[in-house]
């Protein structure tokens, strides 16, 4: 609740500072609230980071299946990471490849819609402690699986492993043949995924709508 309220207050103060909210009879107009921080690029990752952190095992209860040792481990890990690594651990980086040697797109949102829109055959997810190479079920069968050791994707993976303070777990998943749960659990922007296999009642779009309403309440 404190994390959620922090984002609401920050968003309200940002909108106020940039004079983005118009008032009518003392009430803020809904359509004018900017929850994406479009005027301030440095703040734009924050809504997704808060959204992801709210679904992270770090903030889950033992009753939800998260062992206390897991929360302590994550707290120690996160507190020791520098900002870019922490960003990756909280909201993983998802890139796509048209072939193991050709980068298609450097960053996707963590949603099935992004994968469908992209249409790329190969995806690489960097969650800091876990690296996943996922081949779409519609990928051309002629694409080598797993990717060859001398390709761009493997070079990228090896470079990341060398730079990490802890050695990440590497997984290869072939869509349509292997169990893709490990990969799909990271697509947290979907309404039915929260990163831990638990059913969530709110996707990222709904989360932004809820933040908008909370900002309006705060600014009354």
Short mmCIF file of N, CA and C in Angstrom, two decimals, residues 10-89:
data_model
loop_
_atom_site.label_atom_id
_atom_site.label_comp_id
_atom_site.label_asym_id
_atom_site.label_seq_id
_atom_site.Cartn_x
_atom_site.Cartn_y
_atom_site.Cartn_z
N UNK A 10 3.58 10.81 -6.19
CA UNK A 10 4.58 11.28 -7.14
C UNK A 10 3.92 11.71 -8.45
N UNK A 11 2.99 10.89 -8.94
CA UNK A 11 2.29 11.20 -10.19
C UNK A 11 1.49 12.48 -10.06
N UNK A 12 0.83 12.64 -8.93
CA UNK A 12 0.03 13.85 -8.69
C UNK A 12 0.92 15.09 -8.66
N UNK A 13 2.05 14.98 -7.97
CA UNK A 13 2.96 16.12 -7.87
C UNK A 13 3.60 16.45 -9.21
N UNK A 14 3.88 15.43 -10.00
CA UNK A 14 4.42 15.65 -11.35
C UNK A 14 3.40 16.39 -12.21
N UNK A 15 2.15 15.93 -12.19
CA UNK A 15 1.10 16.59 -12.97
C UNK A 15 0.88 18.03 -12.52
N UNK A 16 1.00 18.25 -11.23
CA UNK A 16 0.83 19.59 -10.70
C UNK A 16 2.00 20.49 -11.10
N UNK A 17 3.22 19.94 -11.02
CA UNK A 17 4.42 20.72 -11.33
C UNK A 17 4.46 21.14 -12.80
N UNK A 18 3.95 20.28 -13.67
CA UNK A 18 3.95 20.58 -15.10
C UNK A 18 2.64 21.22 -15.57
N UNK A 19 1.77 21.52 -14.60
CA UNK A 19 0.47 22.15 -14.91
C UNK A 19 -0.31 21.36 -15.97
N UNK A 20 -0.33 20.04 -15.79
CA UNK A 20 -0.98 19.17 -16.77
C UNK A 20 -2.45 18.90 -16.46
N UNK A 21 -2.84 19.15 -15.23
CA UNK A 21 -4.22 18.88 -14.83
C UNK A 21 -5.03 20.16 -14.88
N UNK A 22 -6.12 20.10 -15.60
CA UNK A 22 -7.03 21.23 -15.67
C UNK A 22 -8.15 21.02 -14.66
N UNK A 23 -8.57 22.09 -14.07
CA UNK A 23 -9.63 22.01 -13.05
C UNK A 23 -10.90 22.67 -13.54
N UNK A 24 -12.01 22.08 -13.14
CA UNK A 24 -13.32 22.64 -13.45
C UNK A 24 -14.18 22.54 -12.20
N UNK A 25 -14.59 23.68 -11.71
CA UNK A 25 -15.35 23.74 -10.45
C UNK A 25 -14.59 23.09 -9.30
N UNK A 26 -13.27 23.24 -9.33
CA UNK A 26 -12.45 22.72 -8.24
C UNK A 26 -12.08 21.26 -8.35
N UNK A 27 -12.57 20.56 -9.39
CA UNK A 27 -12.28 19.14 -9.56
C UNK A 27 -11.37 18.93 -10.77
N UNK A 28 -10.43 18.00 -10.63
CA UNK A 28 -9.52 17.69 -11.73
C UNK A 28 -10.25 16.93 -12.82
N UNK A 29 -9.91 17.23 -14.08
CA UNK A 29 -10.52 16.54 -15.20
C UNK A 29 -9.78 15.23 -15.47
N UNK A 30 -10.53 14.12 -15.56
CA UNK A 30 -9.94 12.79 -15.70
C UNK A 30 -9.03 12.68 -16.92
N UNK A 31 -9.46 13.23 -18.04
CA UNK A 31 -8.74 13.02 -19.29
C UNK A 31 -7.38 13.72 -19.32
N UNK A 32 -7.12 14.59 -18.36
CA UNK A 32 -5.90 15.38 -18.40
C UNK A 32 -4.76 14.78 -17.58
N UNK A 33 -5.03 13.73 -16.81
CA UNK A 33 -3.99 13.16 -15.94
C UNK A 33 -2.98 12.36 -16.77
N UNK A 34 -1.70 12.68 -16.60
CA UNK A 34 -0.62 12.00 -17.31
C UNK A 34 0.05 11.02 -16.36
N UNK A 35 -0.29 9.73 -16.49
CA UNK A 35 0.30 8.71 -15.61
C UNK A 35 1.53 8.07 -16.26
N UNK A 36 1.86 8.49 -17.49
CA UNK A 36 2.99 7.91 -18.21
C UNK A 36 4.24 8.79 -18.14
N UNK A 37 4.15 9.94 -17.44
CA UNK A 37 5.28 10.87 -17.30
C UNK A 37 5.84 11.25 -18.66
N UNK A 38 4.95 11.56 -19.60
CA UNK A 38 5.37 11.83 -20.98
C UNK A 38 6.24 13.08 -21.11
N UNK A 39 6.18 13.98 -20.13
CA UNK A 39 6.99 15.20 -20.17
C UNK A 39 8.36 15.02 -19.51
N UNK A 40 8.58 13.86 -18.91
CA UNK A 40 9.83 13.65 -18.16
C UNK A 40 10.35 12.23 -18.42
N UNK A 41 11.20 12.05 -19.43
CA UNK A 41 11.69 10.72 -19.81
C UNK A 41 12.35 9.94 -18.66
N UNK A 42 13.00 10.67 -17.74
CA UNK A 42 13.69 9.98 -16.65
C UNK A 42 12.73 9.23 -15.73
N UNK A 43 11.49 9.70 -15.66
CA UNK A 43 10.50 9.07 -14.77
C UNK A 43 9.63 8.04 -15.47
N UNK A 44 9.72 7.94 -16.78
CA UNK A 44 8.81 7.07 -17.54
C UNK A 44 8.87 5.59 -17.16
N UNK A 45 10.04 5.04 -16.75
CA UNK A 45 10.04 3.62 -16.35
C UNK A 45 9.33 3.35 -15.02
N UNK A 46 9.08 4.38 -14.22
CA UNK A 46 8.58 4.16 -12.86
C UNK A 46 7.26 3.40 -12.75
N UNK A 47 6.23 3.73 -13.55
CA UNK A 47 4.98 2.97 -13.40
C UNK A 47 5.16 1.47 -13.61
N UNK A 48 5.95 1.09 -14.61
CA UNK A 48 6.18 -0.34 -14.85
C UNK A 48 7.01 -0.97 -13.73
N UNK A 49 7.98 -0.22 -13.21
CA UNK A 49 8.80 -0.75 -12.12
C UNK A 49 7.96 -0.98 -10.87
N UNK A 50 7.11 -0.03 -10.54
CA UNK A 50 6.24 -0.18 -9.36
C UNK A 50 5.26 -1.33 -9.59
N UNK A 51 4.67 -1.38 -10.77
CA UNK A 51 3.74 -2.46 -11.13
C UNK A 51 4.41 -3.82 -10.95
N UNK A 52 5.65 -3.94 -11.45
CA UNK A 52 6.39 -5.21 -11.35
C UNK A 52 6.76 -5.52 -9.91
N UNK A 53 7.19 -4.51 -9.16
CA UNK A 53 7.59 -4.73 -7.77
C UNK A 53 6.41 -5.15 -6.91
N UNK A 54 5.23 -4.63 -7.21
CA UNK A 54 4.03 -5.02 -6.47
C UNK A 54 3.68 -6.49 -6.69
N UNK A 55 4.18 -7.07 -7.78
CA UNK A 55 3.93 -8.48 -8.08
C UNK A 55 5.14 -9.36 -7.79
N UNK A 56 6.17 -8.76 -7.24
CA UNK A 56 7.39 -9.50 -6.95
C UNK A 56 7.24 -10.31 -5.66
N UNK A 57 7.85 -11.49 -5.58
CA UNK A 57 7.80 -12.29 -4.36
C UNK A 57 8.29 -11.54 -3.12
N UNK A 58 9.10 -10.50 -3.32
CA UNK A 58 9.60 -9.70 -2.20
C UNK A 58 8.46 -9.13 -1.36
N UNK A 59 7.35 -8.80 -2.02
CA UNK A 59 6.22 -8.18 -1.31
C UNK A 59 5.05 -9.14 -1.14
N UNK A 60 5.33 -10.44 -1.21
CA UNK A 60 4.26 -11.43 -1.04
C UNK A 60 4.32 -12.06 0.34
N UNK A 61 3.18 -12.56 0.78
CA UNK A 61 3.08 -13.18 2.08
C UNK A 61 3.41 -14.67 2.03
N UNK A 62 3.77 -15.23 3.19
CA UNK A 62 4.04 -16.65 3.30
C UNK A 62 2.82 -17.46 2.88
N UNK A 63 1.63 -16.95 3.19
CA UNK A 63 0.39 -17.64 2.87
C UNK A 63 0.18 -17.75 1.36
N UNK A 64 0.85 -16.92 0.60
CA UNK A 64 0.73 -16.96 -0.85
C UNK A 64 1.76 -17.89 -1.48
N UNK A 65 2.46 -18.64 -0.66
CA UNK A 65 3.40 -19.62 -1.18
C UNK A 65 4.83 -19.15 -1.29
N UNK A 66 5.13 -17.96 -0.77
CA UNK A 66 6.50 -17.43 -0.82
C UNK A 66 7.18 -17.65 0.53
N UNK A 67 8.25 -18.43 0.52
CA UNK A 67 8.97 -18.72 1.77
C UNK A 67 9.69 -17.47 2.27
N UNK A 68 9.71 -17.24 3.58
CA UNK A 68 10.42 -16.07 4.12
C UNK A 68 11.87 -15.98 3.67
N UNK A 69 12.53 -17.12 3.52
CA UNK A 69 13.93 -17.11 3.07
C UNK A 69 14.06 -16.51 1.67
N UNK A 70 13.03 -16.73 0.84
CA UNK A 70 13.04 -16.16 -0.52
C UNK A 70 12.96 -14.65 -0.45
N UNK A 71 12.12 -14.13 0.42
CA UNK A 71 11.99 -12.69 0.55
C UNK A 71 13.28 -12.07 1.08
N UNK A 72 13.91 -12.72 2.05
CA UNK A 72 15.15 -12.21 2.61
C UNK A 72 16.26 -12.22 1.55
N UNK A 73 16.30 -13.30 0.76
CA UNK A 73 17.28 -13.39 -0.33
C UNK A 73 17.10 -12.24 -1.32
N UNK A 74 15.85 -12.00 -1.72
CA UNK A 74 15.57 -10.93 -2.68
C UNK A 74 15.90 -9.56 -2.09
N UNK A 75 15.60 -9.37 -0.82
CA UNK A 75 15.90 -8.09 -0.18
C UNK A 75 17.41 -7.84 -0.17
N UNK A 76 18.18 -8.86 0.17
CA UNK A 76 19.64 -8.73 0.18
C UNK A 76 20.17 -8.50 -1.23
N UNK A 77 19.63 -9.24 -2.21
CA UNK A 77 20.08 -9.10 -3.59
C UNK A 77 19.77 -7.71 -4.12
N UNK A 78 18.52 -7.29 -3.98
CA UNK A 78 18.10 -6.00 -4.54
C UNK A 78 18.85 -4.83 -3.90
N UNK A 79 19.09 -4.92 -2.61
CA UNK A 79 19.76 -3.81 -1.92
C UNK A 79 21.22 -3.70 -2.31
N UNK A 80 21.79 -4.77 -2.89
CA UNK A 80 23.21 -4.76 -3.27
C UNK A 80 23.43 -4.39 -4.73
N UNK A 81 22.35 -4.30 -5.51
CA UNK A 81 22.49 -4.06 -6.94
C UNK A 81 22.55 -2.57 -7.27
N UNK A 82 23.34 -2.25 -8.30
CA UNK A 82 23.33 -0.87 -8.78
C UNK A 82 22.07 -0.67 -9.64
N UNK A 83 21.67 0.58 -9.91
CA UNK A 83 20.37 0.86 -10.51
C UNK A 83 20.01 0.08 -11.77
N UNK A 84 20.91 0.00 -12.75
CA UNK A 84 20.55 -0.68 -14.00
C UNK A 84 20.30 -2.17 -13.79
N UNK A 85 21.09 -2.79 -12.90
CA UNK A 85 20.89 -4.21 -12.59
C UNK A 85 19.59 -4.42 -11.81
N UNK A 86 19.29 -3.51 -10.89
CA UNK A 86 18.05 -3.60 -10.12
C UNK A 86 16.85 -3.45 -11.05
N UNK A 87 16.95 -2.54 -12.00
CA UNK A 87 15.88 -2.35 -12.98
C UNK A 87 15.62 -3.66 -13.73
N UNK A 88 16.70 -4.34 -14.13
CA UNK A 88 16.59 -5.60 -14.85
C UNK A 88 15.99 -6.70 -13.97
N UNK A 89 16.36 -6.72 -12.69
CA UNK A 89 15.86 -7.75 -11.77
C UNK A 89 14.38 -7.56 -11.47
#
